Amino acid sequence: MKNLSVSVRYIKGVGPAKMNLLNRIGIDTIEDLLYYFPRRYEDRSNIKSIADVRPGGFETIKVKVLVLGARATKRGMNILQVAMGDSTGVIHATWFNQPYLKDKFKVGQEAVLYGKVEGYDCLRINNPEYEILTGTKEDSAHMGRIVPIYPLTEDLTQRWLRNILKFSVDEYTGSVTDMLPNDIKDRNDLMLLKGALQNAHFPVSGVVLEKARRRLIFDEFFLLQAGIAIKRVGVGRDMNGYAHDIDGDMIRRFRKSLPFEFTNSQEKVIKEIASDMSKPIPMNRLLQGDVGSGKTIVALCALVITAQNACQGALMVPTEILAEQHYKNIETMLKNFNIKPVLLSGDLPVKERDRRRRMIEAGEADIIVGTHALIQQGVRFKKLALAVIDEQHKFGVTQRALLRSKSINPDILVMTATPIPRTLALTVYGDLDISTIDELPPGRGEIKTFYFQEKNRQKAYGLAEQQVKMGRQAYVVYPIIEESEKSDLRAAVKMCKELAALFPELKVGLLHGRMNSSEKGNIMGAFKQKKIDILVSTVVIEVGVDISNASVMIIEHAERFGLSQLHQLRGRIGRGKYLSYCVLVAEPNSDEARCRVNAMLDTQDGFKIAEKDLEIRGPGEFFGTKQHGLPELKIGNIVRDRQIMEIARKEAFELIEKDRFLKRPENKAISDSLRKKFDPKDLALSTVA
Ligand code: ADP
Ligand code: MG
């Protein structure tokens, strides 16, 4: 067996200079090199003769250099033209602005070209990928087969890297340790690691390549899931938490006092949450559900259970507006219960703030509502047994840990309105249990979504006017990406004035993030009481605002919003029984922006929206991989390959169930890989961020 954890310097053909180049792309050891996978493949097994190529198609041809000439255009562009041919015809290859190529090609030399063929009588191929053949045995790595194309760095050539990989694959894959137990391989039809590595680089066929990739992706996911599994059975689960009594008169009366029946989904998640709360292990649960699916009331049930146990519960939300809104609702709903809610808002007079803090410390406040920041800042609780955190995207792991360290170990419930498919959620939020509300309460009005170009903005306003005349209200949202961008804010203010001028008989209000919380509260209060017909706002109303009479949402410059954000904004309407209208006013000038607009027109399902968003932005950006502590994946993609993730998860969890900390000798290889492939810190996989 050869040692694969030695430097690539030991590979024949890698000197110090090349070693440095390899190091620069993260390849230090021979093993790293074997796991440096192609970016894509080119099927050069099917080399065509020039007579057979289809103009318009991407083709691979093997040709000989006939004549070549370089010239410069008047504008200084450098053009290299090479006429190449085989026994069936001639093709003209052109490269632009790569003057150094001139010396690469010599008349009589053989080369393989790959690229898009154009022209009929006179065939052309522009900027093709090329491979100059040397006529030695080495060429077999580069033609007549499916050929790997690697991501490169400057000064590394495709051909050199491919040669080194061919050599290493032949020489070293026999020495890899196949960590997967045989029964797992058999059950899931996984090929041996050695063959998988060989074929991932130099596939014998497309079918085998797929199998090879499947095995390697499985390994990557299996390790990831084993890490999650160990974390879940490990520390944290044994901490002492508060075991709530989940049954009782108060919660029963509270449920009876509600003006509606819970949906089946709500019932299900309440059961899951209550069951967690009843245990002495701290709850660590994510509640996901589309906007308007009724998460808040579920959270309130949990808070009432805590109050009933003579403990304190905190509700943390991302904005002041929301804190105020929740506080008011909770106050009304709990009027006839002996439960004291307290609002901690940002700009209370010092004396009042201190008074409220003292109430919290003395245990006179039962439910504390505030923004994330406020509740973290030095508030001492008498007996905090439950913390509900609304909108996980704005609340990080560190904050959660901080919360933990401040008190006994409270139960934690994180709520998100960006629901993602279960397997994904289980992976990304590795250390959280997941509850999902997957239906909306009955009787919601339909939302129609439209898209207008800016020049048709008047139509959108017309719709708003018409709805207001019918007794409804409208939002006009203006993008201010950074509240500090003064010019954007001016635009929103200007827009508000314009609208007021346009509709002198309507009441137009303005809301933005620069206002202090009492100003904001006043505006929202006025909107709720219908003293404002059209509310021009920045994204401060993005999450949670619940005003069921509003039936129009006009989103200006919709191309500047992310998809999930657009969906959240749309979720502000359609909350009552009325038919509602969401209008995107946009000039989408990129494919991505068009995709977002189309997704909004296509579906209203938050799960589909989140998936689409994921697809458009990729998992890295969607989740902010770094913040989430997801280890970097080399070959797997948690979205594209989620079926593999599912089986890898099942197998990994079963294995960890049998061998909690991978102590058994037969699992040593897995344990070693786990340590080697993933940073131990990453394996903490504390995710929510
Ligand atoms: P979310 O927080 O999931 O976006 P909310 O909790 O704000 O949703 O609920 C939206 C609205 O639906 C609220 O006015 C709430 O009172 C109401 N609601 C919640 N559950 C139900 C239900 N089962 N039946 C009818 N209305 C409900
Ligand atoms: Mg909500």
XYZ file of C-alpha atoms and ligand atoms in Angstrom:
717
model
C 0.000 0.000 0.000
C 1.253 3.455 -0.849
C 0.885 6.338 1.514
C -1.456 8.845 -0.102
C -1.108 11.537 2.468
C 2.366 12.470 1.274
C 3.066 15.590 -0.780
C 2.305 15.671 -4.502
C 5.998 16.378 -4.845
C 6.493 12.601 -4.752
C 4.593 12.147 -7.985
C 6.750 11.628 -11.030
C 6.713 14.828 -13.075
C 5.874 17.184 -10.232
C 8.782 19.448 -9.366
C 8.877 22.262 -6.828
C 7.404 24.847 -9.209
C 4.503 22.658 -10.238
C 4.002 21.654 -6.635
C 3.502 25.295 -5.758
C 0.937 25.689 -8.487
C -0.935 22.640 -7.239
C -0.785 23.878 -3.676
C -2.350 27.064 -4.843
C -5.481 25.232 -5.935
C -5.672 23.357 -2.666
C -3.877 20.194 -3.719
C -1.217 19.293 -1.165
C -1.241 15.524 -1.003
C -1.657 12.723 -3.486
C -5.026 12.056 -1.986
C -6.048 15.682 -2.580
C -5.106 15.203 -6.203
C -7.216 12.054 -6.558
C -10.124 14.039 -5.139
C -9.607 16.974 -7.484
C -12.536 16.290 -9.771
C -13.135 17.471 -13.324
C -15.310 20.476 -13.890
C -16.889 18.697 -16.816
C -16.129 16.064 -19.418
C -15.803 16.061 -23.157
C -16.850 13.064 -25.106
C -13.929 12.665 -27.458
C -14.676 9.002 -27.939
C -16.837 10.110 -30.746
C -14.340 11.903 -32.935
C -15.908 12.877 -36.203
C -14.412 13.408 -39.566
C -14.875 16.866 -40.992
C -17.319 15.591 -43.587
C -19.631 14.400 -40.799
C -19.782 17.408 -38.502
C -23.096 19.197 -38.093
C -22.857 22.962 -38.406
C -24.360 24.469 -35.283
C -23.338 21.539 -33.103
C -20.494 21.064 -30.645
C -18.088 18.606 -32.190
C -14.790 16.915 -31.593
C -12.519 16.538 -34.591
C -9.022 15.256 -35.110
C -7.156 17.344 -37.632
C -3.769 18.250 -39.002
C -2.417 21.815 -39.183
C -2.265 22.904 -42.834
C -1.479 26.624 -42.817
C -1.538 29.286 -40.163
C -1.298 33.038 -40.001
C -1.683 35.712 -37.420
C -2.804 39.246 -38.039
C -3.922 42.275 -36.155
C -7.082 44.200 -36.967
C -7.195 47.963 -37.200
C -8.594 48.083 -33.733
C -5.670 46.142 -32.401
C -7.350 42.797 -32.056
C -5.077 39.877 -32.588
C -6.391 37.073 -34.744
C -4.845 33.677 -35.316
C -6.274 31.679 -38.173
C -5.356 28.090 -38.705
C -6.580 25.980 -41.563
C -6.791 22.392 -40.496
C -7.897 19.299 -42.271
C -8.391 15.573 -42.282
C -8.831 13.198 -45.202
C -12.439 14.344 -45.653
C -12.227 18.118 -45.614
C -10.933 21.403 -44.277
C -12.026 23.605 -41.393
C -10.890 27.094 -40.401
C -10.120 27.559 -36.738
C -9.849 31.079 -35.370
C -8.573 32.273 -32.015
C -8.994 35.845 -30.906
C -6.533 37.787 -28.794
C -4.335 34.888 -27.827
C -1.123 35.865 -29.614
C 0.963 33.282 -27.766
C -0.938 30.542 -29.599
C 0.943 31.365 -32.769
C 3.934 29.377 -31.616
C 1.910 26.438 -30.393
C 0.829 25.180 -33.758
C 3.204 23.893 -36.374
C 2.348 22.799 -39.842
C 1.876 19.067 -40.016
C 1.063 18.721 -36.356
C -1.986 16.759 -35.245
C -4.550 18.228 -32.875
C -7.948 17.524 -31.453
C -10.385 20.428 -31.511
C -13.605 20.755 -29.604
C -16.083 23.541 -30.134
C -19.091 24.847 -31.979
C -18.889 24.348 -35.713
C -20.356 27.023 -37.973
C -20.789 27.710 -41.667
C -21.796 25.371 -44.444
C -19.584 25.549 -47.494
C -16.688 26.879 -45.528
C -16.628 25.341 -42.041
C -15.453 27.494 -39.180
C -14.771 26.874 -35.543
C -14.097 29.846 -33.240
C -11.997 29.698 -30.093
C -12.173 25.903 -29.887
C -10.632 23.935 -27.058
C -7.599 22.265 -28.500
C -5.220 19.528 -27.685
C -2.028 19.132 -29.627
C -1.218 15.478 -30.059
C 2.300 14.270 -29.588
C 1.881 10.924 -31.216
C 3.033 9.138 -28.064
C 1.184 6.742 -25.775
C 0.378 9.730 -23.603
C -2.181 10.918 -26.136
C -4.573 8.209 -25.023
C -5.390 10.251 -21.924
C -6.529 13.082 -24.144
C -8.461 11.591 -27.017
C -10.559 8.677 -28.164
C -12.308 8.636 -24.810
C -14.423 10.701 -22.472
C -11.892 13.289 -21.393
C -11.885 15.139 -18.060
C -11.692 18.922 -18.092
C -10.281 20.242 -14.833
C -10.640 23.617 -13.251
C -7.296 25.305 -13.809
C -5.258 28.113 -12.495
C -2.960 30.271 -14.524
C 0.240 28.469 -15.544
C -1.304 25.029 -15.250
C -2.334 23.490 -18.525
C -5.169 21.097 -19.027
C -2.875 18.638 -20.706
C -0.258 18.630 -17.982
C -2.769 18.230 -15.183
C -4.546 15.491 -17.060
C -1.273 13.656 -17.531
C -0.436 13.898 -13.871
C -3.886 12.681 -12.954
C -3.743 9.805 -15.393
C -0.470 8.712 -13.899
C -1.696 9.115 -10.327
C -4.985 7.381 -10.933
C -3.152 4.395 -12.442
C -0.499 4.394 -9.762
C -2.307 5.198 -6.550
C -6.025 4.345 -6.596
C -5.075 0.791 -5.635
C -3.985 2.164 -2.280
C -7.108 4.067 -1.270
C -8.951 2.922 1.821
C -12.547 2.128 1.064
C -14.201 3.139 4.319
C -17.741 2.056 3.495
C -18.875 -1.203 5.075
C -19.744 -3.823 2.472
C -23.342 -4.174 3.541
C -23.910 -0.478 2.868
C -22.326 -0.804 -0.555
C -24.409 -3.849 -1.402
C -27.688 -2.431 -0.201
C -27.280 0.733 -2.197
C -25.587 -0.635 -5.294
C -22.452 1.423 -4.799
C -19.301 0.654 -6.736
C -15.912 0.160 -5.113
C -14.012 3.304 -4.260
C -11.059 2.419 -6.435
C -13.191 2.079 -9.554
C -15.170 5.156 -8.627
C -12.056 7.313 -8.469
C -10.696 5.899 -11.707
C -13.915 6.505 -13.548
C -14.545 9.918 -12.080
C -11.367 10.996 -13.848
C -11.176 8.723 -16.863
C -14.612 7.213 -17.345
C -14.952 4.149 -19.526
C -18.474 5.226 -20.420
C -21.137 7.738 -19.515
C -23.061 5.134 -17.549
C -20.078 4.116 -15.471
C -19.235 7.770 -14.893
C -22.666 8.282 -13.364
C -22.145 5.301 -11.065
C -18.724 6.542 -10.083
C -20.019 9.980 -9.250
C -22.867 8.463 -7.298
C -20.441 6.522 -5.122
C -18.244 9.550 -4.470
C -21.189 11.810 -3.719
C -22.541 9.149 -1.402
C -19.257 9.090 0.514
C -19.225 12.814 0.904
C -22.815 12.943 2.127
C -22.348 9.880 4.304
C -19.524 11.563 6.191
C -21.492 14.765 6.484
C -24.483 12.914 7.889
C -22.341 10.813 10.200
C -20.982 14.081 11.572
C -24.487 15.389 12.108
C -25.562 12.128 13.690
C -22.675 12.124 16.141
C -23.397 15.698 17.048
C -27.022 14.885 17.702
C -26.387 11.974 20.000
C -23.450 13.720 21.581
C -23.216 16.685 23.895
C -26.071 19.082 24.028
C -28.576 16.320 24.166
C -27.650 15.550 27.725
C -27.882 19.064 29.060
C -30.370 19.794 31.725
C -33.377 21.625 30.482
C -36.722 22.408 31.967
C -39.316 19.648 31.682
C -42.605 21.451 31.089
C -45.916 20.123 32.225
C -47.670 20.425 28.891
C -51.214 19.751 29.946
C -53.306 22.022 32.082
C -56.269 24.263 32.440
C -54.612 27.393 31.091
C -53.497 25.989 27.760
C -56.834 24.271 27.322
C -58.711 27.477 27.961
C -56.373 29.372 25.680
C -57.029 26.987 22.823
C -60.752 27.237 23.366
C -60.559 31.026 23.308
C -59.258 31.130 19.743
C -61.745 32.161 17.062
C -60.661 29.354 14.739
C -59.778 25.684 14.648
C -56.174 24.734 14.145
C -55.313 23.166 10.825
C -54.153 19.546 10.908
C -50.627 20.733 10.265
C -50.754 23.127 13.177
C -52.076 20.372 15.453
C -49.246 18.108 14.368
C -46.483 20.631 15.027
C -47.983 21.708 18.350
C -47.795 18.067 19.420
C -44.171 17.820 18.332
C -43.238 21.013 20.134
C -45.118 20.142 23.312
C -43.541 16.717 23.374
C -40.080 18.294 23.217
C -40.972 20.769 25.904
C -42.105 18.033 28.237
C -38.634 16.499 28.205
C -35.749 17.496 30.463
C -33.546 17.802 27.353
C -33.655 21.316 25.884
C -35.736 21.597 22.752
C -33.842 22.661 19.654
C -36.478 22.799 16.976
C -37.078 24.584 13.712
C -40.651 25.379 12.784
C -40.978 26.033 9.097
C -44.062 27.064 7.224
C -45.027 29.396 4.445
C -46.001 32.986 5.181
C -49.447 33.081 6.709
C -49.503 29.403 7.604
C -50.095 30.295 11.249
C -46.744 29.822 12.914
C -47.150 32.679 15.340
C -50.176 31.192 17.025
C -48.340 27.890 17.355
C -45.503 29.732 19.065
C -47.978 31.436 21.322
C -49.338 28.065 22.441
C -45.816 27.110 23.447
C -45.380 30.397 25.312
C -48.643 29.850 27.172
C -47.466 26.394 28.223
C -44.330 27.993 29.627
C -46.319 30.653 31.471
C -48.555 27.961 32.880
C -45.435 26.371 34.327
C -44.628 29.621 36.110
C -41.635 30.118 33.837
C -40.782 32.884 31.382
C -40.862 32.778 27.615
C -39.265 35.190 25.157
C -40.384 35.976 21.629
C -37.652 37.494 19.504
C -38.373 39.029 16.147
C -36.250 40.796 13.546
C -37.897 44.219 13.561
C -39.397 46.708 15.978
C -42.599 46.852 13.981
C -43.079 43.154 14.381
C -42.257 43.231 18.062
C -44.908 45.843 18.585
C -47.469 44.029 16.466
C -46.886 40.719 18.229
C -46.984 42.365 21.600
C -50.335 43.990 20.874
C -51.831 40.747 19.590
C -50.537 38.776 22.516
C -51.807 41.331 24.969
C -55.288 41.159 23.483
C -55.346 37.402 23.240
C -54.137 36.896 26.793
C -56.382 39.525 28.359
C -58.389 37.014 30.311
C -55.456 34.912 31.346
C -53.226 35.578 34.223
C -50.204 36.038 31.980
C -48.196 39.242 31.812
C -46.587 40.146 28.484
C -43.929 42.848 28.315
C -42.572 44.661 25.277
C -38.933 45.639 25.179
C -38.648 48.157 22.382
C -35.595 49.985 21.221
C -36.268 53.547 22.154
C -37.959 53.374 25.514
C -37.021 56.138 27.923
C -34.240 54.855 30.143
C -36.419 54.802 33.240
C -39.161 52.819 31.589
C -36.696 50.406 30.095
C -35.110 49.807 33.466
C -38.507 49.275 35.013
C -39.367 46.624 32.451
C -36.007 44.969 32.864
C -36.540 44.781 36.577
C -39.931 43.162 35.996
C -38.247 40.565 33.843
C -35.562 39.965 36.401
C -38.071 39.682 39.215
C -40.166 37.242 37.246
C -43.157 39.579 37.080
C -43.107 39.449 33.278
C -44.186 36.125 31.820
C -43.807 36.672 28.089
C -41.153 39.061 26.849
C -41.393 40.358 23.311
C -38.593 42.236 21.608
C -36.120 42.283 18.772
C -33.233 39.854 18.672
C -30.776 42.532 19.671
C -32.794 43.761 22.597
C -33.318 40.476 24.263
C -29.670 39.600 23.960
C -28.412 42.807 25.462
C -27.904 42.147 29.093
C -31.454 41.237 29.970
C -31.583 38.949 32.974
C -34.460 36.570 33.241
C -35.746 35.043 36.430
C -36.532 31.740 34.813
C -36.368 31.649 31.041
C -37.639 28.271 29.901
C -38.540 28.977 26.277
C -37.128 31.250 23.611
C -38.976 31.580 20.333
C -36.915 33.112 17.564
C -38.831 34.351 14.546
C -37.181 34.353 11.111
C -34.022 32.373 11.444
C -32.232 34.052 8.561
C -31.436 36.985 10.740
C -30.475 35.096 13.845
C -27.209 33.249 14.094
C -25.787 30.294 15.931
C -23.668 32.485 18.107
C -26.696 34.347 19.299
C -28.384 31.100 20.159
C -25.372 29.968 22.114
C -25.282 33.297 23.900
C -28.884 32.897 24.892
C -28.125 29.461 26.218
C -25.246 30.664 28.302
C -27.320 33.360 29.931
C -29.844 31.227 31.638
C -30.827 27.708 32.424
C -31.032 25.870 29.136
C -34.226 27.184 27.642
C -36.159 25.313 25.010
C -35.498 26.947 21.674
C -37.955 27.198 18.840
C -36.758 28.858 15.647
C -39.361 29.873 13.093
C -38.758 30.409 9.423
C -41.002 31.377 6.552
C -38.517 30.154 3.981
C -39.384 26.502 4.089
C -37.150 24.051 2.324
C -37.624 20.362 1.584
C -37.199 18.146 4.576
C -33.997 16.319 3.687
C -32.340 19.594 2.896
C -33.518 21.158 6.100
C -32.276 18.199 8.092
C -28.873 18.656 6.548
C -28.552 22.372 6.589
C -30.010 22.806 10.031
C -28.107 19.773 11.194
C -28.550 20.201 14.899
C -32.211 21.170 14.837
C -35.279 18.984 14.775
C -37.728 20.038 12.132
C -41.453 20.677 12.266
C -43.241 21.732 9.132
C -46.617 23.364 8.605
C -47.551 22.464 5.076
C -51.030 23.868 4.671
C -52.605 27.282 4.932
C -55.648 28.013 7.107
C -58.851 27.744 5.086
C -60.715 30.720 3.670
C -57.773 32.722 2.423
C -58.481 34.980 -0.523
C -56.728 34.268 -3.770
C -53.720 36.355 -4.804
C -53.239 37.277 -8.419
C -49.706 38.223 -9.391
C -48.916 40.548 -12.274
C -45.799 41.925 -13.832
C -45.696 45.412 -15.344
C -42.853 47.229 -16.984
C -42.015 50.591 -15.498
C -43.721 52.452 -18.305
C -46.995 50.786 -17.268
C -46.645 51.748 -13.632
C -49.845 53.822 -13.918
C -51.832 50.626 -14.362
C -50.554 49.362 -11.043
C -51.562 52.581 -9.340
C -54.953 52.378 -11.009
C -55.459 48.972 -9.467
C -54.542 50.301 -6.052
C -56.961 53.194 -6.435
C -59.766 50.903 -7.505
C -59.181 48.591 -4.532
C -59.041 51.478 -2.071
C -62.365 52.710 -3.406
C -63.742 49.260 -2.597
C -62.604 49.694 0.978
C -59.275 47.865 0.766
C -55.757 49.159 1.379
C -52.501 48.939 -0.531
C -48.774 48.688 0.055
C -46.236 50.183 -2.299
C -42.813 48.797 -1.470
C -39.668 50.513 -2.534
C -36.291 48.781 -2.424
C -33.811 50.265 -0.056
C -31.180 47.678 0.121
C -29.217 49.545 2.741
C -31.199 51.891 4.873
C -28.150 54.092 4.834
C -28.391 54.675 1.119
C -29.712 58.165 1.243
C -30.512 58.393 -2.436
C -32.760 55.361 -2.204
C -34.541 56.792 0.748
C -35.069 60.029 -1.132
C -36.592 58.003 -3.927
C -39.092 56.437 -1.541
C -39.975 59.813 -0.085
C -40.366 61.251 -3.568
C -42.540 58.357 -4.608
C -44.763 58.944 -1.635
C -45.187 62.605 -2.593
C -45.934 61.684 -6.173
C -48.603 59.246 -5.144
C -50.151 61.768 -2.809
C -50.279 64.255 -5.677
C -51.677 61.672 -8.031
C -54.462 60.666 -5.653
C -55.346 63.792 -3.704
C -58.440 62.155 -2.296
C -56.540 59.168 -0.873
C -54.445 59.089 2.265
C -50.869 58.115 1.521
C -48.440 57.265 4.323
C -44.712 56.578 4.460
C -42.792 54.065 6.504
C -39.049 53.516 6.505
C -36.304 52.055 8.617
C -34.840 55.393 9.611
C -37.891 56.246 11.689
C -37.750 55.555 15.374
C -39.968 52.859 16.751
C -42.719 55.108 18.016
C -42.962 56.827 14.619
C -43.121 53.429 12.997
C -45.683 52.255 15.504
C -47.844 55.297 14.817
C -47.786 54.743 11.078
C -48.582 51.038 11.388
C -51.341 51.845 13.881
C -52.836 54.364 11.475
C -52.685 51.821 8.654
C -54.362 49.203 10.800
C -57.122 51.662 11.670
C -57.569 52.473 7.990
C -56.450 56.054 8.471
C -53.968 55.381 5.683
C -55.093 53.948 2.348
C -51.780 53.504 0.597
C -48.659 52.799 2.584
C -45.381 53.510 0.812
C -42.727 51.520 2.561
C -39.243 50.151 2.423
C -38.721 46.484 3.219
C -39.299 47.060 6.918
C -42.671 45.429 6.318
C -41.114 42.371 4.770
C -41.785 39.924 7.532
C -44.787 39.171 9.638
C -46.897 42.283 9.220
C -50.469 41.101 9.397
C -53.174 43.454 8.148
C -55.939 41.487 6.544
C -57.684 44.405 4.876
C -54.709 45.114 2.627
C -55.290 43.621 -0.797
C -52.698 45.231 -3.049
C -48.937 44.897 -2.926
C -47.059 46.909 -5.501
C -43.356 46.148 -5.534
C -41.272 48.805 -7.244
C -37.988 47.773 -8.884
C -38.907 44.193 -8.186
C -35.770 43.102 -10.022
C -33.747 44.344 -7.090
C -35.318 41.968 -4.594
C -34.393 38.349 -3.986
C -36.988 35.708 -4.709
C -37.657 34.731 -1.113
C -37.965 38.386 -0.252
C -40.520 38.959 -3.010
C -42.488 36.015 -1.726
C -42.400 37.369 1.814
C -43.661 40.710 0.562
C -46.479 39.038 -1.317
C -47.346 37.227 1.889
C -48.434 40.559 3.380
C -51.616 40.414 1.295
C -54.214 37.708 0.794
C -54.541 37.474 4.553
C -58.253 38.203 4.560
C -61.065 36.800 2.499
C -60.593 39.278 -0.355
C -59.152 38.684 -3.768
C -55.714 40.324 -3.660
C -53.220 41.627 -6.173
C -49.471 41.534 -6.161
C -47.910 43.709 -8.851
C -44.250 43.510 -9.717
C -43.060 46.682 -11.401
C -39.738 45.709 -12.856
C -37.190 46.004 -15.609
C -35.540 42.620 -15.235
C -32.327 43.002 -17.169
C -30.602 39.747 -16.344
C -31.568 36.105 -16.770
C -31.605 35.713 -13.048
C -33.968 38.630 -12.527
C -36.276 37.296 -15.226
C -36.197 33.896 -13.511
C -37.261 35.456 -10.245
C -40.123 37.368 -11.818
C -41.291 34.246 -13.644
C -41.145 32.152 -10.500
C -43.361 34.685 -8.762
C -45.858 34.545 -11.627
C -45.740 30.739 -11.710
C -46.325 29.754 -8.128
C -47.433 30.874 -4.721
C -46.172 27.832 -2.891
C -43.423 28.850 -0.485
C -41.694 25.479 -0.783
C -41.519 25.766 -4.561
C -40.322 29.362 -4.267
C -37.554 28.370 -1.865
C -36.476 25.556 -4.165
C -36.435 27.874 -7.131
C -34.462 30.413 -5.129
C -31.999 27.720 -4.197
C -31.733 26.669 -7.801
C -31.139 30.228 -8.988
C -28.640 31.235 -6.329
C -27.092 27.888 -5.516
C -26.864 26.437 -2.015
C -23.779 28.436 -1.088
C -25.421 31.789 -1.468
C -28.877 30.686 -0.433
C -27.731 29.416 2.923
C -24.590 31.435 3.254
C -22.557 28.236 3.533
C -19.816 29.779 5.580
C -22.169 31.017 8.248
C -23.987 27.755 8.310
C -20.878 25.780 8.947
C -21.697 23.388 6.145
C -18.428 21.801 5.123
C -17.384 22.488 1.587
C -18.454 19.728 -0.739
C -16.179 18.690 -3.585
C -18.513 16.701 -5.754
C -21.961 16.529 -4.181
C -24.590 19.218 -4.456
C -27.141 19.169 -1.666
C -29.887 20.354 -3.963
C -29.219 18.420 -7.135
C -28.225 15.202 -5.367
C -30.738 15.202 -2.590
C -31.915 11.661 -3.279
C -28.429 10.416 -2.576
C -28.416 12.592 0.526
C -31.510 10.842 1.744
C -30.046 7.350 1.592
C -26.681 8.491 2.895
C -28.432 10.055 5.845
C -30.379 6.910 6.617
C -27.285 4.730 6.470
C -25.150 7.116 8.490
C -27.722 7.476 11.230
C -28.175 3.718 11.446
C -24.465 3.254 11.770
C -24.102 5.899 14.463
C -27.027 4.393 16.298
C -25.050 1.167 16.563
C -21.704 2.800 17.255
C -22.324 6.228 18.745
C -18.819 7.611 18.597
C -17.349 5.331 15.935
C -15.244 3.505 18.487
C -15.458 0.078 16.902
C -12.344 -1.018 15.013
C -14.278 -1.809 11.837
C -15.434 1.807 11.736
C -12.013 3.306 12.219
C -11.658 4.243 8.558
C -14.881 6.220 8.738
C -13.794 7.932 11.895
C -10.452 8.827 10.317
C -12.039 10.183 7.143
C -14.463 12.208 9.169
C -11.645 13.869 10.987
C -9.604 14.344 7.855
C -12.256 15.582 5.449
C -14.058 17.963 7.711
C -12.809 20.512 10.121
C -13.904 19.418 13.590
C -15.370 22.877 13.995
C -17.460 22.399 10.876
C -18.679 19.133 12.203
C -20.250 21.013 15.027
C -22.593 21.918 12.209
C -24.297 24.515 14.221
C -26.158 25.947 11.412
C -28.810 28.507 11.751
C -27.477 31.812 10.582
P -47.172 33.155 9.902
O -46.542 33.670 11.141
O -46.963 31.701 9.679
O -46.805 33.972 8.694
P -49.492 34.025 11.187
O -49.306 33.311 12.434
O -49.142 35.468 11.115
O -48.721 33.281 10.045
O -50.984 33.788 10.729
C -51.590 34.552 9.737
C -53.031 34.844 10.119
O -53.799 33.647 10.118
C -53.185 35.427 11.495
O -54.117 36.471 11.424
C -53.687 34.281 12.329
O -54.498 34.723 13.391
C -54.497 33.504 11.329
N -54.583 32.061 11.621
C -53.633 31.288 12.157
N -54.043 30.003 12.250
C -55.294 29.970 11.752
C -56.278 28.932 11.571
N -56.022 27.669 11.919
N -57.451 29.265 11.017
C -57.708 30.533 10.649
N -56.847 31.557 10.809
C -55.649 31.291 11.348
Mg -45.024 35.315 11.308
